[in-house]
mmCIF file of C-alpha atoms in Angstrom:
data_model
loop_
_atom_site.group_PDB
_atom_site.id
_atom_site.type_symbol
_atom_site.label_atom_id
_atom_site.label_comp_id
_atom_site.label_asym_id
_atom_site.label_seq_id
_atom_site.Cartn_x
_atom_site.Cartn_y
_atom_site.Cartn_z
ATOM 1 C CA MET A 13 100.710 120.258 124.897
ATOM 2 C CA ILE A 14 98.421 122.678 123.287
ATOM 3 C CA THR A 15 97.177 125.193 125.850
ATOM 4 C CA GLU A 16 94.311 126.630 123.855
ATOM 5 C CA MET A 17 92.749 126.307 120.516
ATOM 6 C CA PRO A 18 92.087 129.717 118.850
ATOM 7 C CA LEU A 19 89.855 130.041 115.839
ATOM 8 C CA CYS A 20 89.482 132.731 113.338
ATOM 9 C CA HIS A 21 86.280 134.824 112.621
ATOM 10 C CA LYS A 22 86.261 133.425 109.205
ATOM 11 C CA GLU A 23 85.833 129.954 110.457
ATOM 12 C CA ILE A 24 82.366 130.686 111.639
ATOM 13 C CA ASP A 25 79.391 132.036 109.560
ATOM 14 C CA HIS A 26 77.203 134.046 111.977
ATOM 15 C CA ALA A 27 74.324 133.762 109.610
ATOM 16 C CA PHE A 28 73.951 130.111 110.581
ATOM 17 C CA PRO A 29 73.708 128.378 113.956
ATOM 18 C CA ILE A 30 76.821 128.704 115.778
ATOM 19 C CA ALA A 31 77.149 125.594 117.979
ATOM 20 C CA PRO A 32 77.171 122.954 115.077
ATOM 21 C CA GLN A 33 79.830 124.924 113.330
ATOM 22 C CA VAL A 34 82.146 124.962 116.354
ATOM 23 C CA TYR A 35 81.301 121.295 116.999
ATOM 24 C CA SER A 36 82.271 120.364 113.387
ATOM 25 C CA TYR A 37 85.419 122.417 113.455
ATOM 26 C CA LEU A 38 86.656 120.957 116.760
ATOM 27 C CA ARG A 39 85.653 117.417 115.945
ATOM 28 C CA ALA A 40 87.578 117.472 112.544
ATOM 29 C CA ARG A 41 90.718 118.612 114.297
ATOM 30 C CA ILE A 42 90.365 116.037 117.087
ATOM 31 C CA VAL A 43 89.882 113.288 114.530
ATOM 32 C CA ASN A 44 92.889 114.286 112.436
ATOM 33 C CA ASN A 45 95.107 114.738 115.484
ATOM 34 C CA GLN A 46 95.608 118.514 115.071
ATOM 35 C CA LEU A 47 94.227 118.609 118.462
ATOM 36 C CA PRO A 48 95.972 115.664 120.166
ATOM 37 C CA PRO A 49 94.955 113.851 123.286
ATOM 38 C CA GLY A 50 95.511 116.167 126.341
ATOM 39 C CA ALA A 51 95.189 119.411 124.266
ATOM 40 C CA LYS A 52 93.381 121.944 126.444
ATOM 41 C CA ILE A 53 90.436 123.803 124.876
ATOM 42 C CA SER A 54 90.006 127.267 126.523
ATOM 43 C CA GLU A 55 86.458 128.435 126.498
ATOM 44 C CA ALA A 56 87.427 132.059 127.180
ATOM 45 C CA SER A 57 90.015 132.081 124.283
ATOM 46 C CA LEU A 58 87.620 130.416 121.861
ATOM 47 C CA ALA A 59 84.650 132.603 122.643
ATOM 48 C CA ASP A 60 86.796 135.790 122.319
ATOM 49 C CA SER A 61 88.369 134.775 119.086
ATOM 50 C CA LEU A 62 85.113 133.810 117.491
ATOM 51 C CA ASN A 63 83.214 136.748 118.924
ATOM 52 C CA ILE A 64 80.503 134.435 120.235
ATOM 53 C CA SER A 65 78.992 133.830 123.678
ATOM 54 C CA ARG A 66 79.945 130.803 125.774
ATOM 55 C CA THR A 67 76.446 129.360 125.302
ATOM 56 C CA PRO A 68 76.870 127.850 121.839
ATOM 57 C CA LEU A 69 80.499 126.925 122.644
ATOM 58 C CA ARG A 70 79.557 124.931 125.617
ATOM 59 C CA ALA A 71 76.745 123.137 123.652
ATOM 60 C CA ALA A 72 79.483 122.110 121.047
ATOM 61 C CA LEU A 73 81.748 120.991 123.823
ATOM 62 C CA GLN A 74 78.904 119.042 125.540
ATOM 63 C CA LYS A 75 78.252 117.153 122.248
ATOM 64 C CA LEU A 76 81.954 116.303 121.996
ATOM 65 C CA ALA A 77 81.905 115.178 125.546
ATOM 66 C CA THR A 78 78.920 113.049 124.924
ATOM 67 C CA GLU A 79 80.805 111.293 121.988
ATOM 68 C CA GLY A 80 83.807 110.845 124.396
ATOM 69 C CA LEU A 81 86.084 113.096 122.395
ATOM 70 C CA VAL A 82 86.683 115.737 125.193
ATOM 71 C CA ASN A 83 86.661 115.614 128.969
ATOM 72 C CA THR A 84 85.368 118.569 130.971
ATOM 73 C CA ARG A 85 85.961 118.799 134.667
ATOM 74 C CA PRO A 86 84.919 121.560 136.974
ATOM 75 C CA ASN A 87 87.576 124.013 138.029
ATOM 76 C CA VAL A 88 90.044 122.231 135.646
ATOM 77 C CA GLY A 89 88.563 122.888 132.310
ATOM 78 C CA THR A 90 88.232 120.940 128.935
ATOM 79 C CA ALA A 91 90.755 118.825 127.191
ATOM 80 C CA VAL A 92 90.860 116.370 124.314
ATOM 81 C CA ALA A 93 90.287 112.946 125.493
ATOM 82 C CA GLY A 94 92.613 110.085 124.840
ATOM 83 C CA LEU A 95 91.593 107.227 122.529
ATOM 84 C CA ASP A 96 89.127 105.067 124.392
ATOM 85 C CA VAL A 97 89.751 101.535 123.036
ATOM 86 C CA ALA A 98 86.756 99.907 124.697
ATOM 87 C CA GLN A 99 84.517 102.645 123.110
ATOM 88 C CA LEU A 100 86.177 102.060 119.808
ATOM 89 C CA HIS A 101 85.433 98.284 119.829
ATOM 90 C CA GLU A 102 81.931 98.961 120.800
ATOM 91 C CA ALA A 103 81.383 101.539 118.150
ATOM 92 C CA VAL A 104 82.869 99.299 115.527
ATOM 93 C CA PHE A 105 80.378 96.503 116.605
ATOM 94 C CA ILE A 106 77.441 98.846 116.301
ATOM 95 C CA ARG A 107 78.571 100.353 113.028
ATOM 96 C CA ALA A 108 79.093 96.968 111.535
ATOM 97 C CA ALA A 109 75.706 95.749 112.484
ATOM 98 C CA LEU A 110 74.053 98.993 110.944
ATOM 99 C CA GLU A 111 76.144 99.057 107.662
ATOM 100 C CA THR A 112 75.984 95.265 106.926
ATOM 101 C CA ALA A 113 72.063 95.515 107.317
ATOM 102 C CA VAL A 114 72.197 98.534 104.871
ATOM 103 C CA VAL A 115 74.015 96.709 102.146
ATOM 104 C CA ARG A 116 71.969 93.531 102.569
ATOM 105 C CA LYS A 117 68.892 95.663 102.160
ATOM 106 C CA LEU A 118 70.411 97.319 98.871
ATOM 107 C CA ALA A 119 71.313 93.890 97.502
ATOM 108 C CA GLU A 120 67.814 92.581 98.081
ATOM 109 C CA MET A 121 66.121 95.601 96.507
ATOM 110 C CA LYS A 122 68.305 95.706 93.426
ATOM 111 C CA ALA A 123 69.206 99.238 94.146
ATOM 112 C CA ASP A 124 70.431 101.719 91.631
ATOM 113 C CA LEU A 125 73.891 102.856 92.770
ATOM 114 C CA ARG A 126 74.818 105.291 90.061
ATOM 115 C CA THR A 127 75.074 108.164 92.482
ATOM 116 C CA LEU A 128 77.905 106.207 94.185
ATOM 117 C CA ASP A 129 80.036 106.237 90.947
ATOM 118 C CA PRO A 130 81.290 109.939 91.218
ATOM 119 C CA ILE A 131 82.100 109.484 94.842
ATOM 120 C CA VAL A 132 84.319 106.332 94.431
ATOM 121 C CA GLU A 133 86.083 107.926 91.489
ATOM 122 C CA ILE A 134 87.048 110.899 93.488
ATOM 123 C CA GLN A 135 88.135 108.469 96.320
ATOM 124 C CA LYS A 136 90.343 106.743 93.720
ATOM 125 C CA ARG A 137 92.132 109.975 92.831
ATOM 126 C CA ALA A 138 92.404 110.920 96.544
ATOM 127 C CA ALA A 139 93.902 107.559 97.396
ATOM 128 C CA GLU A 140 96.413 107.598 94.497
ATOM 129 C CA ARG A 141 97.776 110.863 95.747
ATOM 130 C CA ASP A 142 97.614 109.843 99.486
ATOM 131 C CA ASP A 143 95.208 112.757 100.199
ATOM 132 C CA TYR A 144 93.821 111.482 103.373
ATOM 133 C CA ALA A 145 91.703 114.424 104.156
ATOM 134 C CA GLU A 146 89.889 114.289 100.898
ATOM 135 C CA PHE A 147 89.606 110.525 101.051
ATOM 136 C CA PHE A 148 88.056 110.804 104.445
ATOM 137 C CA VAL A 149 85.461 113.280 103.287
ATOM 138 C CA GLN A 150 84.490 110.973 100.381
ATOM 139 C CA ASP A 151 84.379 107.910 102.571
ATOM 140 C CA GLU A 152 81.851 109.674 104.729
ATOM 141 C CA ALA A 153 79.771 110.660 101.673
ATOM 142 C CA TYR A 154 79.897 106.968 100.334
ATOM 143 C CA HIS A 155 78.538 105.555 103.462
ATOM 144 C CA ALA A 156 75.905 108.205 103.754
ATOM 145 C CA GLU A 157 74.783 107.741 100.360
ATOM 146 C CA LEU A 158 74.478 103.906 100.840
ATOM 147 C CA ALA A 159 72.050 104.602 103.651
ATOM 148 C CA ARG A 160 70.187 107.166 101.684
ATOM 149 C CA ILE A 161 69.661 104.891 98.730
ATOM 150 C CA ALA A 162 68.517 102.113 101.006
ATOM 151 C CA GLY A 163 65.811 104.543 102.424
ATOM 152 C CA VAL A 164 67.362 104.472 105.871
ATOM 153 C CA PRO A 165 69.358 107.670 106.161
ATOM 154 C CA ASP A 166 69.015 107.667 109.853
ATOM 155 C CA ALA A 167 71.176 104.534 110.002
ATOM 156 C CA TRP A 168 74.184 106.623 109.017
ATOM 157 C CA ARG A 169 73.196 109.432 111.233
ATOM 158 C CA LEU A 170 73.220 106.943 114.044
ATOM 159 C CA ALA A 171 76.644 105.635 113.132
ATOM 160 C CA LEU A 172 77.841 109.203 113.084
ATOM 161 C CA SER A 173 76.733 109.718 116.628
ATOM 162 C CA ILE A 174 78.828 106.892 118.046
ATOM 163 C CA LYS A 175 82.035 106.795 115.901
ATOM 164 C CA GLY A 176 84.233 109.604 117.108
ATOM 165 C CA HIS A 177 86.932 107.175 118.386
ATOM 166 C CA VAL A 178 86.527 105.076 115.126
ATOM 167 C CA ASP A 179 87.185 108.140 113.048
ATOM 168 C CA ARG A 180 90.251 108.856 115.078
ATOM 169 C CA GLN A 181 91.494 105.347 114.495
ATOM 170 C CA ARG A 182 90.670 105.381 110.689
ATOM 171 C CA TYR A 183 92.660 108.537 110.252
ATOM 172 C CA MET A 184 95.596 106.988 111.936
ATOM 173 C CA LEU A 185 95.138 103.796 109.866
ATOM 174 C CA MET A 186 95.336 105.715 106.637
ATOM 175 C CA ALA A 187 98.438 107.655 107.802
ATOM 176 C CA SER A 188 100.216 104.603 109.238
ATOM 177 C CA ILE A 189 99.684 101.811 106.695
ATOM 178 C CA ALA A 190 100.988 102.213 103.249
ATOM 179 C CA LYS A 191 98.101 102.349 100.510
ATOM 180 C CA ARG A 192 95.480 101.720 103.232
ATOM 181 C CA SER A 193 93.182 104.408 101.581
ATOM 182 C CA LEU A 194 93.526 102.691 98.090
ATOM 183 C CA ARG A 195 92.625 99.357 99.714
ATOM 184 C CA ALA A 196 89.504 100.995 101.324
ATOM 185 C CA TYR A 197 88.489 102.272 97.747
ATOM 186 C CA GLU A 198 88.927 98.783 96.324
ATOM 187 C CA GLU A 199 86.693 97.466 99.070
ATOM 188 C CA HIS A 200 84.026 99.982 98.181
ATOM 189 C CA ILE A 201 84.123 98.841 94.632
ATOM 190 C CA LYS A 202 83.891 95.208 95.830
ATOM 191 C CA ILE A 203 80.799 96.104 97.823
ATOM 192 C CA ASN A 204 79.177 97.890 94.985
ATOM 193 C CA LYS A 205 79.717 94.895 92.691
ATOM 194 C CA GLU A 206 78.183 92.540 95.212
ATOM 195 C CA ILE A 207 75.123 94.727 95.692
ATOM 196 C CA ARG A 208 74.702 95.068 91.896
ATOM 197 C CA SER A 209 74.911 91.265 91.662
ATOM 198 C CA SER A 210 72.244 90.979 94.349
ATOM 199 C CA ASP A 211 74.515 88.895 96.525
ATOM 200 C CA ALA A 212 73.420 90.166 99.931
ATOM 201 C CA ASP A 213 75.571 87.559 101.895
ATOM 202 C CA ALA A 214 78.667 88.608 100.135
ATOM 203 C CA ALA A 215 78.036 92.373 100.392
ATOM 204 C CA ALA A 216 77.271 92.003 104.024
ATOM 205 C CA ARG A 217 80.530 89.981 104.719
ATOM 206 C CA THR A 218 82.669 92.507 102.762
ATOM 207 C CA MET A 219 81.194 95.477 104.655
ATOM 208 C CA HIS A 220 81.627 93.629 107.897
ATOM 209 C CA ASP A 221 85.334 93.177 107.173
ATOM 210 C CA HIS A 222 85.647 96.702 105.842
ATOM 211 C CA VAL A 223 84.228 98.280 109.024
ATOM 212 C CA ASN A 224 86.261 95.892 111.268
ATOM 213 C CA SER A 225 89.526 96.736 109.429
ATOM 214 C CA VAL A 226 89.912 99.802 111.514
ATOM 215 C CA LEU A 227 91.072 97.485 114.259
ATOM 216 C CA GLU A 228 94.161 96.612 112.215
ATOM 217 C CA LEU A 229 96.186 99.063 114.132
ATOM 218 C CA ASP A 230 96.031 96.669 116.995
ATOM 219 C CA ALA A 231 98.579 94.396 115.065
ATOM 220 C CA HIS A 232 100.781 97.494 114.732
ATOM 221 C CA GLY A 233 100.993 98.152 118.336
ATOM 222 C CA LEU A 234 99.021 101.393 118.240
ATOM 223 C CA THR A 235 96.061 100.160 120.137
ATOM 224 C CA LYS A 236 95.452 97.516 122.811
ATOM 225 C CA ASP A 237 92.642 95.248 123.425
ATOM 226 C CA PRO A 238 89.666 96.713 125.194
ATOM 227 C CA PRO A 239 89.589 96.408 129.010
ATOM 228 C CA ASP A 240 87.211 93.841 130.551
ATOM 229 C CA ARG A 241 84.228 95.920 131.686
ATOM 230 C CA SER A 242 82.544 93.090 133.531
#
C-alpha cells in the first residue's frame, strides 16, 4: 500500500490557481491506478513537497471526495476509495442519457464535424500502438468536442463531474481487453458517419452502446452487479 503521494515542485505552476492543478494531478493518477484503492494521501507530505498551504490541497481533496474517488475520515486521514460499482452504473446511466441526446441533436442539425477529424486520427494512431494514456486524452477531447459543436458544452462538463468511477473502469477496460481502444475508435467513426447521414436514431443507439460498453468488465469478473439500494 502506498503510504503517501509526494509530488514535485515542477508539477505545480504557482502562476495559476493551485487547487485545480492538484485535483487534476491526483485524479489522473487515481484513474490510471498509479494511486490504487487504499493508497493513503498525506496532506502534510503533499503540502510540503509542493510548497503550498493546506487550503488549496484540501479543496482538491474535497472535490475528489465529492466524486467518490477518495475517502476522508477525521483522525484517520485520506485514502483512495475503492471502485463503487453502484456509482459506476449510475454514472453510466446519466452519461448515456446526456451523450445520446447530444448526438441526436447533432444529427438533426446536420452539424459540421470537421473539427473531430484530427482528434479521431490521433486516436487511431494511439490505439494502433496501445498507447492507452494518449487514447484516453483524445477520447475526452472527442466527447467534449461533440458537446461543443452541439452548442451544449455544459453537457460534457456535467458528465465530467460524475464519471470518476467510469474513467477508472474505462482505463481498466483498455488495459484488460485486447484491442479495446481500437474498437472504441471504430465506434467513434461509426457515430460520426451516422451523424453526417442525419440518422439520429442510429447515432443515439451507437452512442448508448459505446458508453455502456464500459460495463463489459463485468463479464470478465472484474466488477460485480451493483448492490440493491432500495
